Amino acid sequence: MPRQLAPRDLALTLCVVVFWGFSFVPIVVALREIPPFALASLRFFLAAVPLVFFVRRPRMPVRYVIGYGFAIGVFQFGLLFLGMKLGMPAGLSSLVIQVQVFFTIGLGIVFLGDHLRGENIAGAIVAALGIVLLAAFKLASGAQSTFIGLLLVIAAAFAWSIGNIVAKYAAGEHEADMFALVVWSSLVPPLPLAAVSYLIEGGDAAYHAALSASTLAWGCIIFMAWGATLFGFASWARLLHRYPTALISPFALLIPVSGLVSGALFLHESLSPLQFAGVVLVLIGLVVNVYGGRWRERISRLGAG
């Protein structure tokens, strides 16, 4: 696999994390009118329908499609929303779930034979310190979590990492279309998520909330379905297929950074000095992860010369 990101793929990676970070804004807006599990169910339903009637099923065993759908749609979002419902603040959840980066790297080493390089480790450590600073600010600002909520968000992160590995393995073994995988796997989450919504979000109340939602709320759902899910997860899976997990996965640490910037631009949220320092560390860590190998080679050539 290539050890350096091609400029086009670097741009695509940055676009994905910006989409995912910006999706914080439409999520906040839509949640004002629709309960979280119902919202997640609608998100994946619209990601699948009507495209599933026009996109051919991916050339891979059905178990991979179902497994990816359960990992990403049901468990990642289901456990994340349940953790938030049981006391984990939204902002802190968006930071804690980024431990999926390290789960993905570890699972890639164990199951896919990926290799870690020095620049991957150094970049991940620096970026992780930035995430720690952002989490410290949340805690200092009064964000409190329950232990069960924290465990559920960590479990959601692990589910995300499993989805990453399933997509990467399936793409490597069967050369499947990742867009088709995301479309067809999106058929899996709506019913389980709708059932959970019915049980814990007031029965028919969630259904009526969706029916009576404003045009703005439905526009937010469409953005999440087509932008964050179809474009985001399909592109992410393609990138994981082309490059080592240790090179791509750390870019997910930019998601809360993008979320902070989006919140400042569209929700008039301020950025404290501690948050700014955390953002800078994340950016430095990612630069080291992407370009550290190239710098090391140049230094070696200069030393040899």
PDB file of C-alpha atoms in Angstrom:
ATOM      1  CA  MET A   1       0.000   0.000   0.000  1.00  0.00           C
ATOM      2  CA  PRO A   2       1.161   3.599  -0.602  1.00  0.00           C
ATOM      3  CA  ARG A   3       2.865   5.195   2.397  1.00  0.00           C
ATOM      4  CA  GLN A   4       1.935   8.737   1.346  1.00  0.00           C
ATOM      5  CA  LEU A   5      -1.460  10.206   0.556  1.00  0.00           C
ATOM      6  CA  ALA A   6      -1.906  11.383  -3.013  1.00  0.00           C
ATOM      7  CA  PRO A   7      -2.959  15.067  -3.083  1.00  0.00           C
ATOM      8  CA  ARG A   8      -6.405  14.141  -4.426  1.00  0.00           C
ATOM      9  CA  ASP A   9      -6.945  11.585  -1.651  1.00  0.00           C
ATOM     10  CA  LEU A  10      -5.698  14.027   0.977  1.00  0.00           C
ATOM     11  CA  ALA A  11      -8.287  16.537  -0.250  1.00  0.00           C
ATOM     12  CA  LEU A  12     -10.987  13.847  -0.190  1.00  0.00           C
ATOM     13  CA  THR A  13     -10.035  12.823   3.356  1.00  0.00           C
ATOM     14  CA  LEU A  14     -10.261  16.411   4.554  1.00  0.00           C
ATOM     15  CA  CYS A  15     -13.637  16.833   2.819  1.00  0.00           C
ATOM     16  CA  VAL A  16     -14.993  13.755   4.613  1.00  0.00           C
ATOM     17  CA  VAL A  17     -13.968  14.889   8.096  1.00  0.00           C
ATOM     18  CA  VAL A  18     -15.302  18.391   7.383  1.00  0.00           C
ATOM     19  CA  PHE A  19     -18.660  16.865   6.339  1.00  0.00           C
ATOM     20  CA  TRP A  20     -18.730  14.717   9.474  1.00  0.00           C
ATOM     21  CA  GLY A  21     -17.730  17.606  11.701  1.00  0.00           C
ATOM     22  CA  PHE A  22     -20.228  19.985  10.104  1.00  0.00           C
ATOM     23  CA  SER A  23     -22.976  17.349  10.522  1.00  0.00           C
ATOM     24  CA  PHE A  24     -22.900  18.352  14.214  1.00  0.00           C
ATOM     25  CA  VAL A  25     -24.906  21.432  13.193  1.00  0.00           C
ATOM     26  CA  PRO A  26     -27.791  19.666  11.378  1.00  0.00           C
ATOM     27  CA  ILE A  27     -27.871  17.008  14.128  1.00  0.00           C
ATOM     28  CA  VAL A  28     -28.366  19.697  16.776  1.00  0.00           C
ATOM     29  CA  VAL A  29     -31.044  21.399  14.660  1.00  0.00           C
ATOM     30  CA  ALA A  30     -32.923  18.174  13.852  1.00  0.00           C
ATOM     31  CA  LEU A  31     -32.805  16.913  17.453  1.00  0.00           C
ATOM     32  CA  ARG A  32     -34.840  19.932  18.491  1.00  0.00           C
ATOM     33  CA  GLU A  33     -37.811  18.294  16.760  1.00  0.00           C
ATOM     34  CA  ILE A  34     -37.077  14.553  16.411  1.00  0.00           C
ATOM     35  CA  PRO A  35     -35.892  12.092  19.108  1.00  0.00           C
ATOM     36  CA  PRO A  36     -32.351  10.714  18.539  1.00  0.00           C
ATOM     37  CA  PHE A  37     -33.111   7.055  17.705  1.00  0.00           C
ATOM     38  CA  ALA A  38     -35.907   8.052  15.360  1.00  0.00           C
ATOM     39  CA  LEU A  39     -33.550  10.541  13.747  1.00  0.00           C
ATOM     40  CA  ALA A  40     -30.884   7.879  13.224  1.00  0.00           C
ATOM     41  CA  SER A  41     -33.476   5.497  11.768  1.00  0.00           C
ATOM     42  CA  LEU A  42     -34.647   8.126   9.272  1.00  0.00           C
ATOM     43  CA  ARG A  43     -31.055   8.988   8.383  1.00  0.00           C
ATOM     44  CA  PHE A  44     -30.232   5.457   7.275  1.00  0.00           C
ATOM     45  CA  PHE A  45     -33.609   4.871   5.652  1.00  0.00           C
ATOM     46  CA  LEU A  46     -33.070   7.871   3.376  1.00  0.00           C
ATOM     47  CA  ALA A  47     -29.503   6.747   2.687  1.00  0.00           C
ATOM     48  CA  ALA A  48     -30.874   3.452   1.370  1.00  0.00           C
ATOM     49  CA  VAL A  49     -34.152   4.465  -0.295  1.00  0.00           C
ATOM     50  CA  PRO A  50     -34.575   5.073  -3.195  1.00  0.00           C
ATOM     51  CA  LEU A  51     -30.935   4.474  -4.249  1.00  0.00           C
ATOM     52  CA  VAL A  52     -31.104   0.786  -3.365  1.00  0.00           C
ATOM     53  CA  PHE A  53     -33.417   0.317  -6.385  1.00  0.00           C
ATOM     54  CA  PHE A  54     -30.836   1.808  -8.744  1.00  0.00           C
ATOM     55  CA  VAL A  55     -27.479   0.726  -7.265  1.00  0.00           C
ATOM     56  CA  ARG A  56     -26.447  -2.894  -7.788  1.00  0.00           C
ATOM     57  CA  ARG A  57     -25.723  -4.946  -4.674  1.00  0.00           C
ATOM     58  CA  PRO A  58     -21.987  -4.966  -3.897  1.00  0.00           C
ATOM     59  CA  ARG A  59     -20.049  -8.017  -5.055  1.00  0.00           C
ATOM     60  CA  MET A  60     -19.351  -9.530  -1.647  1.00  0.00           C
ATOM     61  CA  PRO A  61     -20.995 -12.048   0.680  1.00  0.00           C
ATOM     62  CA  VAL A  62     -24.200 -10.741   2.246  1.00  0.00           C
ATOM     63  CA  ARG A  63     -22.737 -11.262   5.730  1.00  0.00           C
ATOM     64  CA  TYR A  64     -20.308  -8.384   5.109  1.00  0.00           C
ATOM     65  CA  VAL A  65     -23.117  -6.050   4.074  1.00  0.00           C
ATOM     66  CA  ILE A  66     -25.186  -6.977   7.136  1.00  0.00           C
ATOM     67  CA  GLY A  67     -22.156  -6.861   9.423  1.00  0.00           C
ATOM     68  CA  TYR A  68     -21.187  -3.391   8.201  1.00  0.00           C
ATOM     69  CA  GLY A  69     -24.770  -2.190   8.571  1.00  0.00           C
ATOM     70  CA  PHE A  70     -25.015  -3.459  12.142  1.00  0.00           C
ATOM     71  CA  ALA A  71     -21.564  -2.176  13.139  1.00  0.00           C
ATOM     72  CA  ILE A  72     -21.945   1.343  11.715  1.00  0.00           C
ATOM     73  CA  GLY A  73     -25.685   1.914  11.781  1.00  0.00           C
ATOM     74  CA  VAL A  74     -27.103  -0.081  14.678  1.00  0.00           C
ATOM     75  CA  PHE A  75     -24.278  -0.362  17.208  1.00  0.00           C
ATOM     76  CA  GLN A  76     -22.233   2.768  16.530  1.00  0.00           C
ATOM     77  CA  PHE A  77     -25.170   5.164  16.486  1.00  0.00           C
ATOM     78  CA  GLY A  78     -27.424   3.096  18.728  1.00  0.00           C
ATOM     79  CA  LEU A  79     -24.853   2.811  21.523  1.00  0.00           C
ATOM     80  CA  LEU A  80     -23.735   6.416  21.049  1.00  0.00           C
ATOM     81  CA  PHE A  81     -27.264   7.791  21.377  1.00  0.00           C
ATOM     82  CA  LEU A  82     -28.048   5.453  24.278  1.00  0.00           C
ATOM     83  CA  GLY A  83     -24.875   6.594  26.061  1.00  0.00           C
ATOM     84  CA  MET A  84     -25.915  10.210  25.531  1.00  0.00           C
ATOM     85  CA  LYS A  85     -29.409   9.427  26.829  1.00  0.00           C
ATOM     86  CA  LEU A  86     -27.877   7.851  29.954  1.00  0.00           C
ATOM     87  CA  GLY A  87     -25.824  10.898  30.864  1.00  0.00           C
ATOM     88  CA  MET A  88     -22.931  11.343  28.418  1.00  0.00           C
ATOM     89  CA  PRO A  89     -22.873  14.968  27.151  1.00  0.00           C
ATOM     90  CA  ALA A  90     -22.983  15.372  23.360  1.00  0.00           C
ATOM     91  CA  GLY A  91     -19.767  17.393  23.112  1.00  0.00           C
ATOM     92  CA  LEU A  92     -17.823  14.981  25.284  1.00  0.00           C
ATOM     93  CA  SER A  93     -19.263  12.029  23.350  1.00  0.00           C
ATOM     94  CA  SER A  94     -17.950  13.462  20.066  1.00  0.00           C
ATOM     95  CA  LEU A  95     -14.470  13.451  21.596  1.00  0.00           C
ATOM     96  CA  VAL A  96     -14.547  10.100  23.391  1.00  0.00           C
ATOM     97  CA  ILE A  97     -15.825   8.241  20.328  1.00  0.00           C
ATOM     98  CA  GLN A  98     -12.595   9.176  18.544  1.00  0.00           C
ATOM     99  CA  VAL A  99     -10.841   6.369  20.420  1.00  0.00           C
ATOM    100  CA  GLN A 100     -12.121   4.402  17.404  1.00  0.00           C
ATOM    101  CA  VAL A 101      -8.929   5.640  15.713  1.00  0.00           C
ATOM    102  CA  PHE A 102      -6.791   3.503  17.988  1.00  0.00           C
ATOM    103  CA  PHE A 103      -9.219   0.575  17.906  1.00  0.00           C
ATOM    104  CA  THR A 104      -9.124   0.679  14.091  1.00  0.00           C
ATOM    105  CA  ILE A 105      -5.331   0.789  13.983  1.00  0.00           C
ATOM    106  CA  GLY A 106      -5.077  -2.104  16.457  1.00  0.00           C
ATOM    107  CA  LEU A 107      -7.629  -4.257  14.637  1.00  0.00           C
ATOM    108  CA  GLY A 108      -5.923  -3.480  11.333  1.00  0.00           C
ATOM    109  CA  ILE A 109      -2.628  -4.761  12.711  1.00  0.00           C
ATOM    110  CA  VAL A 110      -4.200  -7.918  14.163  1.00  0.00           C
ATOM    111  CA  PHE A 111      -6.569  -8.910  11.361  1.00  0.00           C
ATOM    112  CA  LEU A 112      -5.251  -7.208   8.218  1.00  0.00           C
ATOM    113  CA  GLY A 113      -1.497  -7.330   8.742  1.00  0.00           C
ATOM    114  CA  ASP A 114      -1.090  -3.545   8.749  1.00  0.00           C
ATOM    115  CA  HIS A 115       2.167  -2.104  10.029  1.00  0.00           C
ATOM    116  CA  LEU A 116       2.823   0.899  12.243  1.00  0.00           C
ATOM    117  CA  ARG A 117       5.587   3.339  11.384  1.00  0.00           C
ATOM    118  CA  GLY A 118       7.298   5.799  13.688  1.00  0.00           C
ATOM    119  CA  GLU A 119       5.553   8.795  12.159  1.00  0.00           C
ATOM    120  CA  ASN A 120       2.160   7.097  12.629  1.00  0.00           C
ATOM    121  CA  ILE A 121       2.819   6.597  16.336  1.00  0.00           C
ATOM    122  CA  ALA A 122       4.246  10.096  16.877  1.00  0.00           C
ATOM    123  CA  GLY A 123       1.449  11.793  14.961  1.00  0.00           C
ATOM    124  CA  ALA A 124      -1.253   9.821  16.763  1.00  0.00           C
ATOM    125  CA  ILE A 125       0.220  10.668  20.170  1.00  0.00           C
ATOM    126  CA  VAL A 126       0.395  14.405  19.424  1.00  0.00           C
ATOM    127  CA  ALA A 127      -3.120  14.463  17.961  1.00  0.00           C
ATOM    128  CA  ALA A 128      -4.447  12.429  20.896  1.00  0.00           C
ATOM    129  CA  LEU A 129      -2.972  15.022  23.291  1.00  0.00           C
ATOM    130  CA  GLY A 130      -4.988  17.634  21.428  1.00  0.00           C
ATOM    131  CA  ILE A 131      -8.153  15.580  21.920  1.00  0.00           C
ATOM    132  CA  VAL A 132      -7.297  15.259  25.631  1.00  0.00           C
ATOM    133  CA  LEU A 133      -7.067  19.061  25.886  1.00  0.00           C
ATOM    134  CA  LEU A 134     -10.447  19.444  24.189  1.00  0.00           C
ATOM    135  CA  ALA A 135     -11.947  16.867  26.562  1.00  0.00           C
ATOM    136  CA  ALA A 136     -10.328  18.627  29.540  1.00  0.00           C
ATOM    137  CA  PHE A 137     -12.013  21.859  28.492  1.00  0.00           C
ATOM    138  CA  LYS A 138     -15.376  20.093  28.328  1.00  0.00           C
ATOM    139  CA  LEU A 139     -14.888  18.671  31.820  1.00  0.00           C
ATOM    140  CA  ALA A 140     -13.674  22.004  33.187  1.00  0.00           C
ATOM    141  CA  SER A 141     -16.756  23.650  31.696  1.00  0.00           C
ATOM    142  CA  GLY A 142     -18.974  21.412  33.796  1.00  0.00           C
ATOM    143  CA  ALA A 143     -19.653  18.504  31.445  1.00  0.00           C
ATOM    144  CA  GLN A 144     -20.314  15.412  33.550  1.00  0.00           C
ATOM    145  CA  SER A 145     -20.775  11.847  32.386  1.00  0.00           C
ATOM    146  CA  THR A 146     -22.139   8.723  33.960  1.00  0.00           C
ATOM    147  CA  PHE A 147     -19.910   5.658  33.981  1.00  0.00           C
ATOM    148  CA  ILE A 148     -22.411   3.608  31.974  1.00  0.00           C
ATOM    149  CA  GLY A 149     -22.729   6.438  29.460  1.00  0.00           C
ATOM    150  CA  LEU A 150     -18.955   6.565  29.038  1.00  0.00           C
ATOM    151  CA  LEU A 151     -18.756   2.785  28.538  1.00  0.00           C
ATOM    152  CA  LEU A 152     -21.510   2.867  25.929  1.00  0.00           C
ATOM    153  CA  VAL A 153     -19.757   5.592  23.917  1.00  0.00           C
ATOM    154  CA  ILE A 154     -16.488   3.623  24.046  1.00  0.00           C
ATOM    155  CA  ALA A 155     -18.425   0.557  22.856  1.00  0.00           C
ATOM    156  CA  ALA A 156     -19.832   2.705  20.020  1.00  0.00           C
ATOM    157  CA  ALA A 157     -16.263   3.629  19.073  1.00  0.00           C
ATOM    158  CA  PHE A 158     -15.312  -0.047  18.988  1.00  0.00           C
ATOM    159  CA  ALA A 159     -18.317  -0.782  16.750  1.00  0.00           C
ATOM    160  CA  TRP A 160     -17.178   1.973  14.376  1.00  0.00           C
ATOM    161  CA  SER A 161     -13.707   0.431  14.197  1.00  0.00           C
ATOM    162  CA  ILE A 162     -15.209  -2.993  13.422  1.00  0.00           C
ATOM    163  CA  GLY A 163     -17.165  -1.410  10.572  1.00  0.00           C
ATOM    164  CA  ASN A 164     -13.945   0.115   9.237  1.00  0.00           C
ATOM    165  CA  ILE A 165     -12.201  -3.268   9.272  1.00  0.00           C
ATOM    166  CA  VAL A 166     -15.157  -5.066   7.673  1.00  0.00           C
ATOM    167  CA  ALA A 167     -15.221  -2.528   4.828  1.00  0.00           C
ATOM    168  CA  LYS A 168     -11.469  -2.661   4.308  1.00  0.00           C
ATOM    169  CA  TYR A 169     -11.371  -6.478   4.330  1.00  0.00           C
ATOM    170  CA  ALA A 170     -14.387  -6.820   2.028  1.00  0.00           C
ATOM    171  CA  ALA A 171     -12.962  -4.308  -0.424  1.00  0.00           C
ATOM    172  CA  GLY A 172      -9.595  -6.065  -0.449  1.00  0.00           C
ATOM    173  CA  GLU A 173     -11.016  -9.526  -0.917  1.00  0.00           C
ATOM    174  CA  HIS A 174     -13.792  -8.766  -3.398  1.00  0.00           C
ATOM    175  CA  GLU A 175     -12.939  -5.352  -4.944  1.00  0.00           C
ATOM    176  CA  ALA A 176     -16.464  -4.245  -4.123  1.00  0.00           C
ATOM    177  CA  ASP A 177     -17.912  -0.804  -4.758  1.00  0.00           C
ATOM    178  CA  MET A 178     -17.868   1.006  -1.403  1.00  0.00           C
ATOM    179  CA  PHE A 179     -20.727   3.304  -2.378  1.00  0.00           C
ATOM    180  CA  ALA A 180     -22.880   0.254  -3.068  1.00  0.00           C
ATOM    181  CA  LEU A 181     -21.834  -1.211   0.288  1.00  0.00           C
ATOM    182  CA  VAL A 182     -22.972   1.904   2.149  1.00  0.00           C
ATOM    183  CA  VAL A 183     -26.278   2.083   0.235  1.00  0.00           C
ATOM    184  CA  TRP A 184     -27.202  -1.570   0.759  1.00  0.00           C
ATOM    185  CA  SER A 185     -25.939  -1.766   4.343  1.00  0.00           C
ATOM    186  CA  SER A 186     -28.119   1.247   5.160  1.00  0.00           C
ATOM    187  CA  LEU A 187     -31.113  -1.083   4.803  1.00  0.00           C
ATOM    188  CA  VAL A 188     -30.028  -2.806   8.030  1.00  0.00           C
ATOM    189  CA  PRO A 189     -30.270  -0.060  10.715  1.00  0.00           C
ATOM    190  CA  PRO A 190     -33.712   1.570  10.190  1.00  0.00           C
ATOM    191  CA  LEU A 191     -35.912  -1.199  11.663  1.00  0.00           C
ATOM    192  CA  PRO A 192     -33.764  -1.968  14.769  1.00  0.00           C
ATOM    193  CA  LEU A 193     -33.317   1.747  15.466  1.00  0.00           C
ATOM    194  CA  ALA A 194     -37.051   2.391  14.929  1.00  0.00           C
ATOM    195  CA  ALA A 195     -37.868  -0.448  17.359  1.00  0.00           C
ATOM    196  CA  VAL A 196     -35.576   1.039  20.019  1.00  0.00           C
ATOM    197  CA  SER A 197     -37.120   4.455  19.363  1.00  0.00           C
ATOM    198  CA  TYR A 198     -40.618   3.029  19.867  1.00  0.00           C
ATOM    199  CA  LEU A 199     -39.594   1.370  23.144  1.00  0.00           C
ATOM    200  CA  ILE A 200     -37.730   4.230  24.826  1.00  0.00           C
ATOM    201  CA  GLU A 201     -38.794   7.421  23.022  1.00  0.00           C
ATOM    202  CA  GLY A 202     -42.505   7.409  23.715  1.00  0.00           C
ATOM    203  CA  GLY A 203     -43.969   4.933  21.279  1.00  0.00           C
ATOM    204  CA  ASP A 204     -46.012   6.720  18.612  1.00  0.00           C
ATOM    205  CA  ALA A 205     -44.720  10.090  19.830  1.00  0.00           C
ATOM    206  CA  ALA A 206     -41.477   9.689  17.861  1.00  0.00           C
ATOM    207  CA  TYR A 207     -43.457   8.778  14.736  1.00  0.00           C
ATOM    208  CA  HIS A 208     -45.678  11.830  15.059  1.00  0.00           C
ATOM    209  CA  ALA A 209     -42.656  14.042  15.779  1.00  0.00           C
ATOM    210  CA  ALA A 210     -41.096  12.962  12.477  1.00  0.00           C
ATOM    211  CA  LEU A 211     -44.339  13.546  10.562  1.00  0.00           C
ATOM    212  CA  SER A 212     -44.759  17.024  11.999  1.00  0.00           C
ATOM    213  CA  ALA A 213     -41.091  18.023  11.640  1.00  0.00           C
ATOM    214  CA  SER A 214     -40.314  21.239   9.793  1.00  0.00           C
ATOM    215  CA  THR A 215     -38.807  21.523   6.324  1.00  0.00           C
ATOM    216  CA  LEU A 216     -35.544  22.608   7.951  1.00  0.00           C
ATOM    217  CA  ALA A 217     -35.413  19.433  10.071  1.00  0.00           C
ATOM    218  CA  TRP A 218     -36.019  17.239   7.020  1.00  0.00           C
ATOM    219  CA  GLY A 219     -33.341  19.143   5.140  1.00  0.00           C
ATOM    220  CA  CYS A 220     -30.952  18.321   7.986  1.00  0.00           C
ATOM    221  CA  ILE A 221     -31.897  14.630   7.771  1.00  0.00           C
ATOM    222  CA  ILE A 222     -31.248  14.615   4.032  1.00  0.00           C
ATOM    223  CA  PHE A 223     -27.851  16.227   4.579  1.00  0.00           C
ATOM    224  CA  MET A 224     -26.980  13.543   7.138  1.00  0.00           C
ATOM    225  CA  ALA A 225     -28.215  10.751   4.868  1.00  0.00           C
ATOM    226  CA  TRP A 226     -26.652  11.865   1.591  1.00  0.00           C
ATOM    227  CA  GLY A 227     -23.690  13.909   2.798  1.00  0.00           C
ATOM    228  CA  ALA A 228     -22.476  12.385   6.051  1.00  0.00           C
ATOM    229  CA  THR A 229     -23.566   8.792   5.323  1.00  0.00           C
ATOM    230  CA  LEU A 230     -23.413   8.167   1.570  1.00  0.00           C
ATOM    231  CA  PHE A 231     -20.562  10.513   0.680  1.00  0.00           C
ATOM    232  CA  GLY A 232     -18.778  10.298   4.043  1.00  0.00           C
ATOM    233  CA  PHE A 233     -18.776   6.581   4.798  1.00  0.00           C
ATOM    234  CA  ALA A 234     -18.360   5.474   1.165  1.00  0.00           C
ATOM    235  CA  SER A 235     -15.358   7.759   0.680  1.00  0.00           C
ATOM    236  CA  TRP A 236     -13.892   6.750   4.044  1.00  0.00           C
ATOM    237  CA  ALA A 237     -14.186   3.062   3.177  1.00  0.00           C
ATOM    238  CA  ARG A 238     -12.466   3.653  -0.184  1.00  0.00           C
ATOM    239  CA  LEU A 239      -9.614   5.490   1.527  1.00  0.00           C
ATOM    240  CA  LEU A 240      -9.180   2.707   4.093  1.00  0.00           C
ATOM    241  CA  HIS A 241      -9.031   0.258   1.196  1.00  0.00           C
ATOM    242  CA  ARG A 242      -6.296   2.208  -0.605  1.00  0.00           C
ATOM    243  CA  TYR A 243      -4.096   3.128   2.371  1.00  0.00           C
ATOM    244  CA  PRO A 244      -2.930   1.659   5.703  1.00  0.00           C
ATOM    245  CA  THR A 245      -5.376   2.192   8.552  1.00  0.00           C
ATOM    246  CA  ALA A 246      -2.667   3.977  10.565  1.00  0.00           C
ATOM    247  CA  LEU A 247      -2.413   6.626   7.832  1.00  0.00           C
ATOM    248  CA  ILE A 248      -6.154   7.283   7.325  1.00  0.00           C
ATOM    249  CA  SER A 249      -7.773   6.640  10.721  1.00  0.00           C
ATOM    250  CA  PRO A 250      -6.082   9.508  12.638  1.00  0.00           C
ATOM    251  CA  PHE A 251      -7.803  12.002  10.350  1.00  0.00           C
ATOM    252  CA  ALA A 252     -10.997  11.191  12.251  1.00  0.00           C
ATOM    253  CA  LEU A 253      -9.496  13.205  15.118  1.00  0.00           C
ATOM    254  CA  LEU A 254     -10.266  16.258  12.977  1.00  0.00           C
ATOM    255  CA  ILE A 255     -14.001  15.577  13.260  1.00  0.00           C
ATOM    256  CA  PRO A 256     -14.466  17.307  16.652  1.00  0.00           C
ATOM    257  CA  VAL A 257     -12.193  20.100  15.418  1.00  0.00           C
ATOM    258  CA  SER A 258     -14.430  20.589  12.391  1.00  0.00           C
ATOM    259  CA  GLY A 259     -17.415  20.408  14.720  1.00  0.00           C
ATOM    260  CA  LEU A 260     -15.977  23.201  16.889  1.00  0.00           C
ATOM    261  CA  VAL A 261     -15.368  25.407  13.855  1.00  0.00           C
ATOM    262  CA  SER A 262     -18.873  24.687  12.526  1.00  0.00           C
ATOM    263  CA  GLY A 263     -20.381  25.494  15.907  1.00  0.00           C
ATOM    264  CA  ALA A 264     -18.480  28.780  16.012  1.00  0.00           C
ATOM    265  CA  LEU A 265     -19.580  29.719  12.478  1.00  0.00           C
ATOM    266  CA  PHE A 266     -23.208  28.605  12.527  1.00  0.00           C
ATOM    267  CA  LEU A 267     -24.227  28.284  16.188  1.00  0.00           C
ATOM    268  CA  HIS A 268     -22.237  31.272  17.513  1.00  0.00           C
ATOM    269  CA  GLU A 269     -20.217  29.154  19.929  1.00  0.00           C
ATOM    270  CA  SER A 270     -16.896  30.589  21.149  1.00  0.00           C
ATOM    271  CA  LEU A 271     -13.462  28.926  21.016  1.00  0.00           C
ATOM    272  CA  SER A 272     -11.424  29.156  24.238  1.00  0.00           C
ATOM    273  CA  PRO A 273      -7.583  29.297  24.361  1.00  0.00           C
ATOM    274  CA  LEU A 274      -7.491  25.698  25.671  1.00  0.00           C
ATOM    275  CA  GLN A 275      -9.673  24.528  22.787  1.00  0.00           C
ATOM    276  CA  PHE A 276      -7.496  26.439  20.329  1.00  0.00           C
ATOM    277  CA  ALA A 277      -4.393  24.708  21.749  1.00  0.00           C
ATOM    278  CA  GLY A 278      -6.106  21.340  21.365  1.00  0.00           C
ATOM    279  CA  VAL A 279      -7.005  22.113  17.750  1.00  0.00           C
ATOM    280  CA  VAL A 280      -3.398  23.091  16.991  1.00  0.00           C
ATOM    281  CA  LEU A 281      -2.052  19.844  18.504  1.00  0.00           C
ATOM    282  CA  VAL A 282      -4.499  17.760  16.458  1.00  0.00           C
ATOM    283  CA  LEU A 283      -3.393  19.533  13.274  1.00  0.00           C
ATOM    284  CA  ILE A 284       0.306  19.101  14.122  1.00  0.00           C
ATOM    285  CA  GLY A 285      -0.217  15.403  14.848  1.00  0.00           C
ATOM    286  CA  LEU A 286      -1.934  14.849  11.511  1.00  0.00           C
ATOM    287  CA  VAL A 287       0.810  16.701   9.632  1.00  0.00           C
ATOM    288  CA  VAL A 288       3.397  14.460  11.298  1.00  0.00           C
ATOM    289  CA  ASN A 289       1.342  11.367  10.456  1.00  0.00           C
ATOM    290  CA  VAL A 290       1.024  12.310   6.782  1.00  0.00           C
ATOM    291  CA  TYR A 291       4.404  13.876   6.062  1.00  0.00           C
ATOM    292  CA  GLY A 292       6.661  12.430   8.779  1.00  0.00           C
ATOM    293  CA  GLY A 293       7.851   9.566   6.571  1.00  0.00           C
ATOM    294  CA  ARG A 294       8.813  11.950   3.784  1.00  0.00           C
ATOM    295  CA  TRP A 295      10.711  14.188   6.225  1.00  0.00           C
ATOM    296  CA  ARG A 296      12.523  11.189   7.700  1.00  0.00           C
ATOM    297  CA  GLU A 297      13.620  10.051   4.243  1.00  0.00           C
ATOM    298  CA  ARG A 298      14.928  13.518   3.384  1.00  0.00           C
ATOM    299  CA  ILE A 299      16.864  13.699   6.644  1.00  0.00           C
ATOM    300  CA  SER A 300      18.330  10.248   5.967  1.00  0.00           C
ATOM    301  CA  ARG A 301      19.417  11.298   2.471  1.00  0.00           C
ATOM    302  CA  LEU A 302      21.026  14.458   3.824  1.00  0.00           C
ATOM    303  CA  GLY A 303      22.821  12.432   6.489  1.00  0.00           C
ATOM    304  CA  ALA A 304      24.050   9.935   3.917  1.00  0.00           C
ATOM    305  CA  GLY A 305      25.233  12.761   1.640  1.00  0.00           C
TER     306      GLY A 305
END
